Structures are given as C-alpha cells and as structure tokens.
PDB file of C-alpha atoms in Angstrom:
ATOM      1  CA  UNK A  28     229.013  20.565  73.376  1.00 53.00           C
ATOM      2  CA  UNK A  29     227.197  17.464  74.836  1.00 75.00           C
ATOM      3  CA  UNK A  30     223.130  17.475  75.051  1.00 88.00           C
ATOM      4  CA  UNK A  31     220.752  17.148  77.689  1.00 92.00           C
ATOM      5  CA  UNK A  32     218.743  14.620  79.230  1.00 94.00           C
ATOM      6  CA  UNK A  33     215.216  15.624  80.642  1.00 95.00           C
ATOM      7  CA  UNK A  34     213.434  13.810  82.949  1.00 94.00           C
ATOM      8  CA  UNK A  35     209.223  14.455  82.524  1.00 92.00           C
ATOM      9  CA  UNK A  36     205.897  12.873  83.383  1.00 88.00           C
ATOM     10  CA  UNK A  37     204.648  15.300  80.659  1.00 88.00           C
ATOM     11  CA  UNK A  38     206.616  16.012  77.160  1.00 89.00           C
ATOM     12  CA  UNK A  39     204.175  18.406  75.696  1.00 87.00           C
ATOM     13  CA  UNK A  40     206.458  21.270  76.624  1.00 89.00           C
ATOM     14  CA  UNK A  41     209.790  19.684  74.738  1.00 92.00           C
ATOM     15  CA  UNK A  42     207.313  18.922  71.285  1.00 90.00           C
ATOM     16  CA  UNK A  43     208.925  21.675  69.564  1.00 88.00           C
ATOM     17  CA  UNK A  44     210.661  22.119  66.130  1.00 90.00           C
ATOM     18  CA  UNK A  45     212.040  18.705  64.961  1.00 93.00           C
ATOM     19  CA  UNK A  46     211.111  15.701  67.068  1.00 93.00           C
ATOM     20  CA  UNK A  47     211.217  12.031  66.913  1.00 93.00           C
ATOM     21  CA  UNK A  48     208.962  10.447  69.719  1.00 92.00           C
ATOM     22  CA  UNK A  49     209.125   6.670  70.184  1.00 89.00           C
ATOM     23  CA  UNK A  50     207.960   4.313  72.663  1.00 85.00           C
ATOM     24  CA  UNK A  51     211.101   2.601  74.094  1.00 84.00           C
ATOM     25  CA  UNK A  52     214.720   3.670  72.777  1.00 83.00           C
ATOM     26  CA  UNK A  53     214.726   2.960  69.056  1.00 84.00           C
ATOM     27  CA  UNK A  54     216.975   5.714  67.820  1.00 83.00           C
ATOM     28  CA  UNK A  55     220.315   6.676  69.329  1.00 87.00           C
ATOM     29  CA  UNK A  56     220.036  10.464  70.271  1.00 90.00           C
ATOM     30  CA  UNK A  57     222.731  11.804  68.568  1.00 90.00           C
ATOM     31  CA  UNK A  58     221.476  14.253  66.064  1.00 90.00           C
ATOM     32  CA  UNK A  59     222.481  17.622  66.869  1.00 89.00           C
ATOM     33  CA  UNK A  60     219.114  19.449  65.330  1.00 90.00           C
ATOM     34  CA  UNK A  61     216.413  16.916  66.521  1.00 93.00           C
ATOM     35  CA  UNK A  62     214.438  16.802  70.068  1.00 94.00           C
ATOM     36  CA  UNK A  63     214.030  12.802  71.074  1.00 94.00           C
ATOM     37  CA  UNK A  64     210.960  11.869  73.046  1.00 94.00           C
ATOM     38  CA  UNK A  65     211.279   8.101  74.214  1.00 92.00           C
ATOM     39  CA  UNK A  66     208.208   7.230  76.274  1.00 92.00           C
ATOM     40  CA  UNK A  67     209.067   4.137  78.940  1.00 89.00           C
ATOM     41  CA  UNK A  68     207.391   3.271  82.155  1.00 83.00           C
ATOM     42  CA  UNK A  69     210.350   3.226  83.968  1.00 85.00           C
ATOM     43  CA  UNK A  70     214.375   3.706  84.040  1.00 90.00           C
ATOM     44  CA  UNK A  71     217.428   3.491  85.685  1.00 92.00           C
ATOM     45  CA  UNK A  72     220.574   5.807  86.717  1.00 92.00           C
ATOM     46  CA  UNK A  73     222.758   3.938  84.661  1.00 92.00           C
ATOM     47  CA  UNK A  74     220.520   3.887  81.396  1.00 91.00           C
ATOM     48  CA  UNK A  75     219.893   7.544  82.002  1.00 92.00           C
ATOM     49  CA  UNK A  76     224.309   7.859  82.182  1.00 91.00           C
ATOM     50  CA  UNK A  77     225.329   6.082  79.324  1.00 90.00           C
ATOM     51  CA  UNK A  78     222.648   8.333  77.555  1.00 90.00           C
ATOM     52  CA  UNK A  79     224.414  11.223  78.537  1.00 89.00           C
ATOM     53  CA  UNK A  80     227.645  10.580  77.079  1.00 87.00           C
ATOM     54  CA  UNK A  81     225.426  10.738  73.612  1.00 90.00           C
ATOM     55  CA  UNK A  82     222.843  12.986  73.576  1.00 93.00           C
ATOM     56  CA  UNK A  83     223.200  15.339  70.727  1.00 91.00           C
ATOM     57  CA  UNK A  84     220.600  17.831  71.048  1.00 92.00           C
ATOM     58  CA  UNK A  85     217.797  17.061  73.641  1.00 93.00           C
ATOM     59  CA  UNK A  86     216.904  13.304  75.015  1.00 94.00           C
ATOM     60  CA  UNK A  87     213.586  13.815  77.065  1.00 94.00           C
ATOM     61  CA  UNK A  88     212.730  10.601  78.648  1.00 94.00           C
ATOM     62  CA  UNK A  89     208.446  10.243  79.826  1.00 92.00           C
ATOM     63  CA  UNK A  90     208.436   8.119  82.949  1.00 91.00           C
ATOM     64  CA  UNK A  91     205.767   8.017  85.563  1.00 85.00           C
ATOM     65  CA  UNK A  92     208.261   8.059  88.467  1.00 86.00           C
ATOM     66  CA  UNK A  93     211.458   9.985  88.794  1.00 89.00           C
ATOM     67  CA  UNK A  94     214.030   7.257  89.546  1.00 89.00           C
ATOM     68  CA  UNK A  95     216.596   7.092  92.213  1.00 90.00           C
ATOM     69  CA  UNK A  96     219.489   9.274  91.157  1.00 91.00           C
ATOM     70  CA  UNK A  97     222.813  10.659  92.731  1.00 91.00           C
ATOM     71  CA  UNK A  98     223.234  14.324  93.365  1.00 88.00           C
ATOM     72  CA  UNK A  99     225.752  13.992  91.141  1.00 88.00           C
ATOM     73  CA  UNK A 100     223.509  13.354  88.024  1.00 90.00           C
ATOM     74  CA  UNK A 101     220.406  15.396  89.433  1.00 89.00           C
ATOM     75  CA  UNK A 102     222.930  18.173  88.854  1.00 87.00           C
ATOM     76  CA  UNK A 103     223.396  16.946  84.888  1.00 89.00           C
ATOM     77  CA  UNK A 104     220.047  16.400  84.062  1.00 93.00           C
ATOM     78  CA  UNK A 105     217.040  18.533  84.064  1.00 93.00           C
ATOM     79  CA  UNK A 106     214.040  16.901  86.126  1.00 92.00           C
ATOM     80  CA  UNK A 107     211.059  18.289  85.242  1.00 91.00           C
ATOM     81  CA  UNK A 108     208.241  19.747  87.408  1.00 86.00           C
ATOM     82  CA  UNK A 109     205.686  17.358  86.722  1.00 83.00           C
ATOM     83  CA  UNK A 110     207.381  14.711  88.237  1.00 85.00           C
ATOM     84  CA  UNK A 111     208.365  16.664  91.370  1.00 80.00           C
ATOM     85  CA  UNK A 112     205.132  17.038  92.161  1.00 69.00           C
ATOM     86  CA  UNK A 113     203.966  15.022  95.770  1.00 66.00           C
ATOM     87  CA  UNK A 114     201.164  12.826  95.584  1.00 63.00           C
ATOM     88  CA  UNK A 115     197.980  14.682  96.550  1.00 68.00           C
ATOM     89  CA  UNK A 116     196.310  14.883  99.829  1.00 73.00           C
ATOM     90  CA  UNK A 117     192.403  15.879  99.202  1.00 85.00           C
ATOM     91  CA  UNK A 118     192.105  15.398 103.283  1.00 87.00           C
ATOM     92  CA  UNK A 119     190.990  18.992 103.224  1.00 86.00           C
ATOM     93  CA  UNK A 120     188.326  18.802 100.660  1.00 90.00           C
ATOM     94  CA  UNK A 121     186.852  15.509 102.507  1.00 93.00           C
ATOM     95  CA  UNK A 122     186.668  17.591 105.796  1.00 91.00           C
ATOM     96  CA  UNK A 123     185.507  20.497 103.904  1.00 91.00           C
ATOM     97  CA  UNK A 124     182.640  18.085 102.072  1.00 93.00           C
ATOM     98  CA  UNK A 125     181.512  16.122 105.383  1.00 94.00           C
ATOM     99  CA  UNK A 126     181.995  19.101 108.212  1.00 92.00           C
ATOM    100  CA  UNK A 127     182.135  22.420 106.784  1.00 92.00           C
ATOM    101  CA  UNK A 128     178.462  24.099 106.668  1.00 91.00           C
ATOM    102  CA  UNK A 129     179.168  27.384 104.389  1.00 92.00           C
ATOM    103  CA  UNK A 130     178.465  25.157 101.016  1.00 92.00           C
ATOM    104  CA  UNK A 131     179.641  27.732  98.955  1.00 90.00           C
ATOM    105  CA  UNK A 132     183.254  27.862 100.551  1.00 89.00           C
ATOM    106  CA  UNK A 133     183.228  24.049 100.465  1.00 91.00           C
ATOM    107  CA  UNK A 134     182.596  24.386  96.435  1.00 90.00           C
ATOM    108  CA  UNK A 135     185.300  26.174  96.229  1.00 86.00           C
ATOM    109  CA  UNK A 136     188.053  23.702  98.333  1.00 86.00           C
ATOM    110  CA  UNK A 137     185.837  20.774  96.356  1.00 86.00           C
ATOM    111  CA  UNK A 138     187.495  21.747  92.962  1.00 81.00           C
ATOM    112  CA  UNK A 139     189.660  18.903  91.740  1.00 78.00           C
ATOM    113  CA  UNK A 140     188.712  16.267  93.684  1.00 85.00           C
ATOM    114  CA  UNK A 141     188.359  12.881  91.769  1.00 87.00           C
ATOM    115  CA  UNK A 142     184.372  11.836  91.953  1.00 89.00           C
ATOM    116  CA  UNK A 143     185.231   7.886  92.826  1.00 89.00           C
ATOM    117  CA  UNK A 144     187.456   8.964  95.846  1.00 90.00           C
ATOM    118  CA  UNK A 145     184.921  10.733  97.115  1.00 92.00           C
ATOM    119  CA  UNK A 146     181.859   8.586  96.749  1.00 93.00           C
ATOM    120  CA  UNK A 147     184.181   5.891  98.594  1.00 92.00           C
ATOM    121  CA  UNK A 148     184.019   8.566 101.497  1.00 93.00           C
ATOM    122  CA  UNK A 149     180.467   8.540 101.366  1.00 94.00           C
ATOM    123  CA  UNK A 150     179.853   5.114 101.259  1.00 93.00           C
ATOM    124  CA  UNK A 151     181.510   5.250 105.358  1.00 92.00           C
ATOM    125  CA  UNK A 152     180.145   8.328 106.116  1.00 94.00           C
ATOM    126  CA  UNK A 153     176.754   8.779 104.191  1.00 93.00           C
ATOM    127  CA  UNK A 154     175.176   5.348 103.718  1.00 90.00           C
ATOM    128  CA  UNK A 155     172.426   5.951 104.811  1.00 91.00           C
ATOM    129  CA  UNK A 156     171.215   8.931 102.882  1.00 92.00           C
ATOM    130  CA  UNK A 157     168.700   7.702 100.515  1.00 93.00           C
ATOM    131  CA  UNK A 158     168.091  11.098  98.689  1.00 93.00           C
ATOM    132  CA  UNK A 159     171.303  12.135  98.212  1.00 93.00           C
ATOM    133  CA  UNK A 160     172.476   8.339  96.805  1.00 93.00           C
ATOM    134  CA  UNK A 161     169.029   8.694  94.736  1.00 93.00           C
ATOM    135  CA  UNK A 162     170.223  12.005  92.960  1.00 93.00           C
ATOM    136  CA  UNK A 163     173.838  10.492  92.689  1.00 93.00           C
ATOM    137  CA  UNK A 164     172.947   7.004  90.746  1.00 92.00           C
ATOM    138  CA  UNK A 165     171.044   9.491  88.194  1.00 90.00           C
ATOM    139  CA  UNK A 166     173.947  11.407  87.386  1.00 90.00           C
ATOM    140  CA  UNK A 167     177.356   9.965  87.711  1.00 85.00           C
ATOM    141  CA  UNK A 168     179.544   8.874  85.554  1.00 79.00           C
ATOM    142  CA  UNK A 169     176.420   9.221  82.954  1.00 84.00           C
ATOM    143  CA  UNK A 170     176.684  13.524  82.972  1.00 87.00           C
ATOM    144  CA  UNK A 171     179.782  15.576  83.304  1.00 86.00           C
ATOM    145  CA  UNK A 172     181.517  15.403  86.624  1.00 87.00           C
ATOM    146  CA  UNK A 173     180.168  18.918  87.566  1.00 89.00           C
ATOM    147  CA  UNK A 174     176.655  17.341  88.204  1.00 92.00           C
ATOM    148  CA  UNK A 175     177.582  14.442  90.691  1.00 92.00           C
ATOM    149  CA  UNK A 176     179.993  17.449  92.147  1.00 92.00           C
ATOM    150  CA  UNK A 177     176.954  20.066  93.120  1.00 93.00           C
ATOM    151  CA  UNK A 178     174.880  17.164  94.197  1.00 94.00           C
ATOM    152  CA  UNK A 179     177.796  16.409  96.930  1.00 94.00           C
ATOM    153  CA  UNK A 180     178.357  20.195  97.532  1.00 94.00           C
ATOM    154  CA  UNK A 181     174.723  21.106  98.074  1.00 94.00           C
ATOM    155  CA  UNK A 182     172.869  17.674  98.866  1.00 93.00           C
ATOM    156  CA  UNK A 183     175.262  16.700 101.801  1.00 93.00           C
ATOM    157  CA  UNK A 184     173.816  18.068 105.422  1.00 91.00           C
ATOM    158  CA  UNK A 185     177.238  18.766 107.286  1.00 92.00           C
ATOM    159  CA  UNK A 186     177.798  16.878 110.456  1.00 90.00           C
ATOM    160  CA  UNK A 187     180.437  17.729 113.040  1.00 88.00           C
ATOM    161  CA  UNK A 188     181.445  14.340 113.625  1.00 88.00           C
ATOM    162  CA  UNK A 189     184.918  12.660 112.987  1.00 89.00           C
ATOM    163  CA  UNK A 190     185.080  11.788 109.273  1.00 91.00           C
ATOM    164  CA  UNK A 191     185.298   7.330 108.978  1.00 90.00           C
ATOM    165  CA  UNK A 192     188.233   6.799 106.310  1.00 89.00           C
ATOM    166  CA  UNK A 193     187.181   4.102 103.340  1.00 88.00           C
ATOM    167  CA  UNK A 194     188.989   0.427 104.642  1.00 81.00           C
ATOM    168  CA  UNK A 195     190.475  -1.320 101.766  1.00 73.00           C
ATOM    169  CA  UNK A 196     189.559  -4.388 100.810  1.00 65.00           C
ATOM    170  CA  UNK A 197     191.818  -7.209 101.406  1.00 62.00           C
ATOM    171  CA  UNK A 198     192.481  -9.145  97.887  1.00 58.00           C
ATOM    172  CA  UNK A 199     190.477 -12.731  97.392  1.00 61.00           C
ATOM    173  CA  UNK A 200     192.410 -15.555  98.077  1.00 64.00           C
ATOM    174  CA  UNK A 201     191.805 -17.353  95.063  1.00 67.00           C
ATOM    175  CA  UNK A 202     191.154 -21.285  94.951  1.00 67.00           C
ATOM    176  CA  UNK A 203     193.436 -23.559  93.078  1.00 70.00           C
ATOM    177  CA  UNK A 204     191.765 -25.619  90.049  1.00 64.00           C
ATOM    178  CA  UNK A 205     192.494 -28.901  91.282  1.00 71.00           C
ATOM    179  CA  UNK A 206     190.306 -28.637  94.040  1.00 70.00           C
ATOM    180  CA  UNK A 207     186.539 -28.980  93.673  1.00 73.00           C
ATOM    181  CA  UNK A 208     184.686 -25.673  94.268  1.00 72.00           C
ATOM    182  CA  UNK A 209     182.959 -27.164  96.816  1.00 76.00           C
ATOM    183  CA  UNK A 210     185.769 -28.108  99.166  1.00 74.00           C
ATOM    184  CA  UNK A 211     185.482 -25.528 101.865  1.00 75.00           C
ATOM    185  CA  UNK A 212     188.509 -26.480 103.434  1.00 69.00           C
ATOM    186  CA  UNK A 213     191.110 -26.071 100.881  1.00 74.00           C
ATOM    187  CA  UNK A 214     192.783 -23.593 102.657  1.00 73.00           C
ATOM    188  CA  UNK A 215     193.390 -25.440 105.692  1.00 76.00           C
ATOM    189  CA  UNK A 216     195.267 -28.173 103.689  1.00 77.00           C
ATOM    190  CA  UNK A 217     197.047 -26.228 102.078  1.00 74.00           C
ATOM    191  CA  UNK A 218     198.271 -24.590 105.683  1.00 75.00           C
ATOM    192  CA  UNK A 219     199.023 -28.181 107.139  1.00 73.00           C
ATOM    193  CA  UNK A 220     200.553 -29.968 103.962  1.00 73.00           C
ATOM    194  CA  UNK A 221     203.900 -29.657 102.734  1.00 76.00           C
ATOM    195  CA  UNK A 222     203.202 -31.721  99.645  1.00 73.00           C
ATOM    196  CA  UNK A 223     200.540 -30.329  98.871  1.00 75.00           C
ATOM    197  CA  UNK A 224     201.709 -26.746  98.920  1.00 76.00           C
ATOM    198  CA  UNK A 225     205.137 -28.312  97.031  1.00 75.00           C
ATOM    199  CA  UNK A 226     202.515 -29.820  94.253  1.00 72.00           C
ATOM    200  CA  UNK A 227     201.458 -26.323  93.764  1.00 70.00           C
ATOM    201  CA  UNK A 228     204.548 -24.510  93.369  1.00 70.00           C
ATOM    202  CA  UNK A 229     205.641 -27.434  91.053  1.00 70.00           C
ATOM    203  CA  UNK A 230     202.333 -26.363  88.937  1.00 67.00           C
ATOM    204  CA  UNK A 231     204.354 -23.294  87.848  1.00 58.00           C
ATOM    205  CA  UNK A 232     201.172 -21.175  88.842  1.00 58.00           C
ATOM    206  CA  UNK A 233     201.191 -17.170  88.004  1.00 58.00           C
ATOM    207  CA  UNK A 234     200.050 -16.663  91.666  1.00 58.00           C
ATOM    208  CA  UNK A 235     200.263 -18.873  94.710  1.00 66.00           C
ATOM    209  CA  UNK A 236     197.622 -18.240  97.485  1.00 68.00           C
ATOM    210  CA  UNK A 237     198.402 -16.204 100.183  1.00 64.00           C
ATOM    211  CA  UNK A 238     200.747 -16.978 102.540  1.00 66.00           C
ATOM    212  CA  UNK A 239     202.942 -19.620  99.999  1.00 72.00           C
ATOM    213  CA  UNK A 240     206.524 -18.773  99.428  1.00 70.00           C
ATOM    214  CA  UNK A 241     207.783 -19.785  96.480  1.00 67.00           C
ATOM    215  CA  UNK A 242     210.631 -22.249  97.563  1.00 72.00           C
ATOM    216  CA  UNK A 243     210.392 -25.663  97.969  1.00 71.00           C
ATOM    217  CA  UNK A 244     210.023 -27.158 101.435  1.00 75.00           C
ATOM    218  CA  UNK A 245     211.946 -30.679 102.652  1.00 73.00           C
ATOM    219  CA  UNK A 246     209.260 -32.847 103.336  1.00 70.00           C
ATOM    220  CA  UNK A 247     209.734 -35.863 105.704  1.00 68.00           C
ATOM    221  CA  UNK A 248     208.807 -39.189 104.721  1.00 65.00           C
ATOM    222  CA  UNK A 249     208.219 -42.520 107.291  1.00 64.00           C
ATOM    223  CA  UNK A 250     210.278 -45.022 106.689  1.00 57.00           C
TER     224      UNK A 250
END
C-alpha cells in the first residue's frame, strides 16, 4: 500500500511518533514507519507526482501556497486546511473602528486585526488627531498589542464619513552609479538614449530603472 502526500502551511498536526523534518528534500520518503516533514517555499505538480509513486508512510510537504494541481491529484493528496484558507478581509473591522459608535461592539469585531494595518488606516483617516497619535507613539510596538488596541477602540471619536483607503507607495526609481548624484536629469537620458540605456543593460545590473526592458535595442549610427 502506497503513502500519502500532504500538502500544509502548518505541520504541527503531522509531528507525531517518528519524524524526520528537513528543509528541502534530503531523504527519499520511503520508510514505511517514519512521518517526513520537508519544509520548501514552494513546489510543483510534477515534484509533488513523482513523490507519490514513493512515499512510504506519510510525505507532508510545508509550503506557503498551495500550488496549481489537477483534480486528478487534488483527489490523491490530502491538502490541508491551513492552506485553504482565503486571504483575510479586515474591511469590517476598519468600518467597525472608523464608523461604528457602540465601542464595546467594535472591541469585539477589532479582535485580530494586525496593529500596522490599522495605523496605516489612520494615518488617511485620523491625521489629525493629536491625542490619540500622542497615546499611540507611547505604547506601540513598545507594550503588548492589547494597549495600542484599546487606545484605537476607545480613543477614536466615530465619524460617519466614507472611510479613505491607505495609497501605496510607488517604489523609488533608483539612480544608476555612473551618474553624479547631482544630475537631475538622468532619467530623461535615459528615456531618449538608446546607448545609453544599452550601456546599462550591458552593466549586468540586478535591477534596471523603471521602464527598461532587458533586451538590447538596434541603435542607428550616421554614416
């Protein structure tokens, strides 16, 4: 009788009788008495089939993201709960936090809610607060989360109006080291100059600025 392969964001469930738990696949899975735990950030169908044909006892594989499979292989493996789980939507405790005015009820739908999402909430919708920004920067992330949580709960005065959503911050284009830092117009070279955006990709640089495809581009020359 073949094993099974288990799919998990969270193996403290399968760490029971014998158990050899590796980062990456070390050992091949094919002892009949032993539970393998391989920890790996990601994998693949076809890595996840040819263990299959192997398994001995009990392969659970720890990945952050269930990967793409067939119906055909959901149906031979076991995919564990934690990674069926959706991403979570704390829309409803924002509201609650910003609009609802029974606080108590509001401490209640505020359980869980990670502390930096919700100051970034803040920042849009309470900036102006002085007190209640006062009371935060003397608590969080120096006492336990509870504190920073009451002082949201109970300091915030509810308002009615439509709740501003944080805007993310667009990622620094970052100047390349051959120009001086005081060039201000880098950029617009870079934009107009085919040789100078092939010199960069020629530089073999971990990142090209934004915009720069990584090809090479024919450049025409005057005769």
């Amino acid at each position: 009788m073949k094993g099974i392969v288990i799919l998990t964001a969270d193996e403290r469930a399968y760490k029971q009788g014998h158990v050899i738990e590796t980062g990456g696949f070390v050992h091949p899975p094919t002892r009949k008495d032993i539970t393998y735990i391989v920890h790996v950030r990601k994998t693949t169908e076809k890595e996840i089939k040819r263990w299959m044909n192997v398994v001995g006892y009990r392969l659970v594989v720890v990945v952050e993201k269930l990967p793409a499979l067939s119906e055909a292989t959901k149906e031979s493996v076991i995919i564990d709960k934690s990674l069926l789980v959706g991403k979570p939507n704390h829309k409803r405790q924002i509201d609650a936090l910003l609009r609802w005015s029974d606080r108590k009820r509001v401490h209640q739908a505020f359980e869980g809610m990670p502390i930096p999402l919700a100051l970034s909430f803040l920042r849009e919708n309470k900036k102006d607060d002085m007190r209640l920004w006062r009371l935060l920067a003397d608590v969080t992330f120096r006492l336990p989360d509870e504190y920073a949580e009451a002082i949201m709960v109970y300091g915030i005065k509810p308002s009615r109006q439509q709740v501003k959503w944080p805007k993310k911050k667009k990622a620094k284009d970052e100047r390349p080291s051959h120009f001086r830092a005081s060039d201000k117009y880098w950029r617009k070279i870079i934009n107009h100059d085919a040789e100078e955006r092939n010199y960069l990709r020629a530089g073999n640089l971990q990142s090209l600025p934004t915009g720069i495809k990584r090809r090479r581009e024919k450049v025409s020359q005057w005769l």
